[in-house]
Each structure stands twice: as structure tokens, then as C-alpha cells.
XYZ file of C-alpha atoms in Angstrom:
130
model
C 10.247 -4.847 10.230
C 13.290 -3.147 8.310
C 15.050 -4.085 4.893
C 17.800 -3.680 3.224
C 16.269 -4.528 -0.320
C 13.025 -5.923 -1.968
C 11.611 -5.788 -5.605
C 10.064 -2.410 -6.215
C 6.942 -2.212 -8.454
C 7.131 -1.142 -12.232
C 3.638 0.433 -11.895
C 1.573 2.773 -10.123
C -0.661 5.746 -9.492
C 1.019 9.785 -9.369
C -1.190 11.059 -6.790
C -1.118 14.812 -6.278
C -0.620 15.976 -2.461
C -3.819 17.683 -2.738
C -6.078 14.676 -3.898
C -3.931 12.293 -1.516
C -6.824 11.366 1.119
C -9.318 11.097 -1.466
C -7.508 8.827 -4.059
C -6.290 6.816 -1.093
C -9.338 6.364 -0.098
C -10.176 5.092 -3.600
C -7.769 2.455 -4.099
C -8.139 1.376 -0.419
C -11.676 0.762 -1.091
C -10.931 -1.389 -4.559
C -8.602 -3.660 -2.671
C -11.169 -4.527 -0.189
C -10.793 -2.295 3.075
C -13.981 -1.416 4.187
C -14.736 1.785 5.827
C -13.190 1.268 9.396
C -9.670 -0.746 7.900
C -9.342 2.447 5.283
C -9.803 4.833 7.662
C -7.078 3.683 9.995
C -4.757 2.997 7.338
C -5.151 6.636 5.930
C -5.115 7.824 9.503
C -2.339 5.921 10.065
C 0.003 6.821 6.676
C -1.272 10.361 5.778
C 0.321 12.393 8.152
C 3.730 10.658 7.426
C 3.203 11.334 3.557
C 2.530 14.784 3.709
C 5.530 15.481 5.904
C 7.674 14.107 3.272
C 6.914 18.051 1.925
C 6.619 16.407 -1.918
C 4.395 17.632 -4.456
C 3.368 13.749 -5.468
C 3.200 10.649 -4.152
C 3.927 7.485 -6.456
C 1.381 5.065 -4.819
C 1.850 1.523 -5.997
C 1.738 -2.307 -4.064
C 4.462 -4.625 -3.699
C 3.780 -7.637 -5.580
C 2.456 -10.489 -4.185
C 5.825 -12.687 -4.349
C 7.815 -9.841 -2.985
C 5.288 -9.327 -0.118
C 6.026 -13.037 1.014
C 9.716 -12.556 0.640
C 9.740 -9.867 3.346
C 6.421 -10.223 4.536
C 4.991 -13.488 5.537
C 1.891 -14.106 7.623
C 0.985 -17.581 8.547
C -2.468 -17.811 10.137
C -3.771 -20.888 11.693
C -6.557 -21.855 10.705
C -6.206 -20.743 7.128
C -9.030 -17.791 6.529
C -11.456 -18.240 3.596
C -11.008 -14.817 2.261
C -7.280 -12.934 2.589
C -7.186 -9.597 1.655
C -3.763 -8.561 2.223
C -1.149 -5.475 0.841
C 2.151 -3.858 1.411
C 1.345 -0.007 -0.045
C 4.164 1.334 -1.825
C 5.075 5.417 -1.333
C 7.491 7.235 -3.586
C 7.907 11.008 -2.811
C 7.915 13.445 -6.396
C 8.804 16.755 -6.587
C 7.604 16.594 -10.020
C 5.122 13.835 -11.938
C 7.026 10.980 -13.872
C 5.897 8.337 -16.556
C 5.290 4.953 -15.377
C 3.037 2.259 -16.035
C -0.432 2.778 -14.846
C -1.279 0.135 -11.792
C -4.155 -1.703 -12.825
C -5.656 -2.396 -9.444
C -7.692 -5.944 -9.180
C -11.368 -6.491 -8.942
C -12.669 -5.797 -5.368
C -12.533 -9.204 -3.207
C -15.338 -10.616 -1.840
C -15.424 -11.416 1.664
C -16.467 -14.744 2.349
C -16.727 -16.284 5.861
C -13.238 -15.564 8.017
C -11.477 -13.248 6.244
C -8.204 -11.946 7.499
C -7.210 -8.289 6.464
C -3.437 -7.446 7.295
C -1.874 -4.096 5.295
C 1.374 -2.690 5.648
C 3.245 0.081 3.667
C 6.726 1.275 2.868
C 8.523 4.830 1.653
C 10.769 4.508 -0.711
C 12.831 7.772 0.541
C 16.200 6.140 1.548
C 18.281 2.948 1.758
C 17.355 1.272 4.210
C 13.337 0.807 3.683
C 11.251 0.520 7.675
C 8.012 -1.593 6.873
C 5.005 -0.243 8.707
């Protein structure tokens, strides 16, 4: 989907491109993805992020209420466990000062678990959610 605007995160993690794969994998684990899901995420996003030719990537997560405004997913029957997020990426040529993103405790998968992830690169005026 494409959106013109959304509430951008006020916190994040500055990741040097040289550490991007390892940092993403660690953050994805904390967000609740298993090895297969994490590999799919990294395989999709890593080439896109490296192609930005920036020295750093600001990584964050779109807040839940902002996510639901632009990407609400309805599942019936309702899952016992939901793992869902939209990753936010912003290319940077130098490190910046920003409030640190504190990831939540890794969710426990109980019963029927729905996993839904997406991402957005903040690099222009129209944002394409993928």
C-alpha cells in the first residue's frame, strides 16, 4: 500500500550498514520472529536497504495505533497470539542523536499464532509499505 503520511517514530536504533544483518536479526528475534520468519524478513529488506548507499540505517517500529490506521489486519477467528509490526527504516549518512528504541519482551507463542510484518523506507514524500 502507499500512504502519504503517518506518525513517524520518535525513537530508534542507529545501525551502521556493516552491522545491519546482525542487528536486524537480533531485533527481529526480540520482536518474536522465529528463524524462518527472520530469514524471510532479512532476505527481503537487506538488499533494499543496502541499495540506499547510506552509511547508517535508523531502525524503529511504527507505533501500534499508527500501524492500525494504515495497515489494520483482521483475522477470524482471532489468534491466541499476535506478532505484528511495521519496521521503519531511514537512511542516514551520519549518526544522529535520537531516543533509544526499547523493544518489548519477546512474545511467547501460545496456540494459534498470527505473524504479520511489513516495513517502510522513509526516503521520499510518498511511503510505500511493503
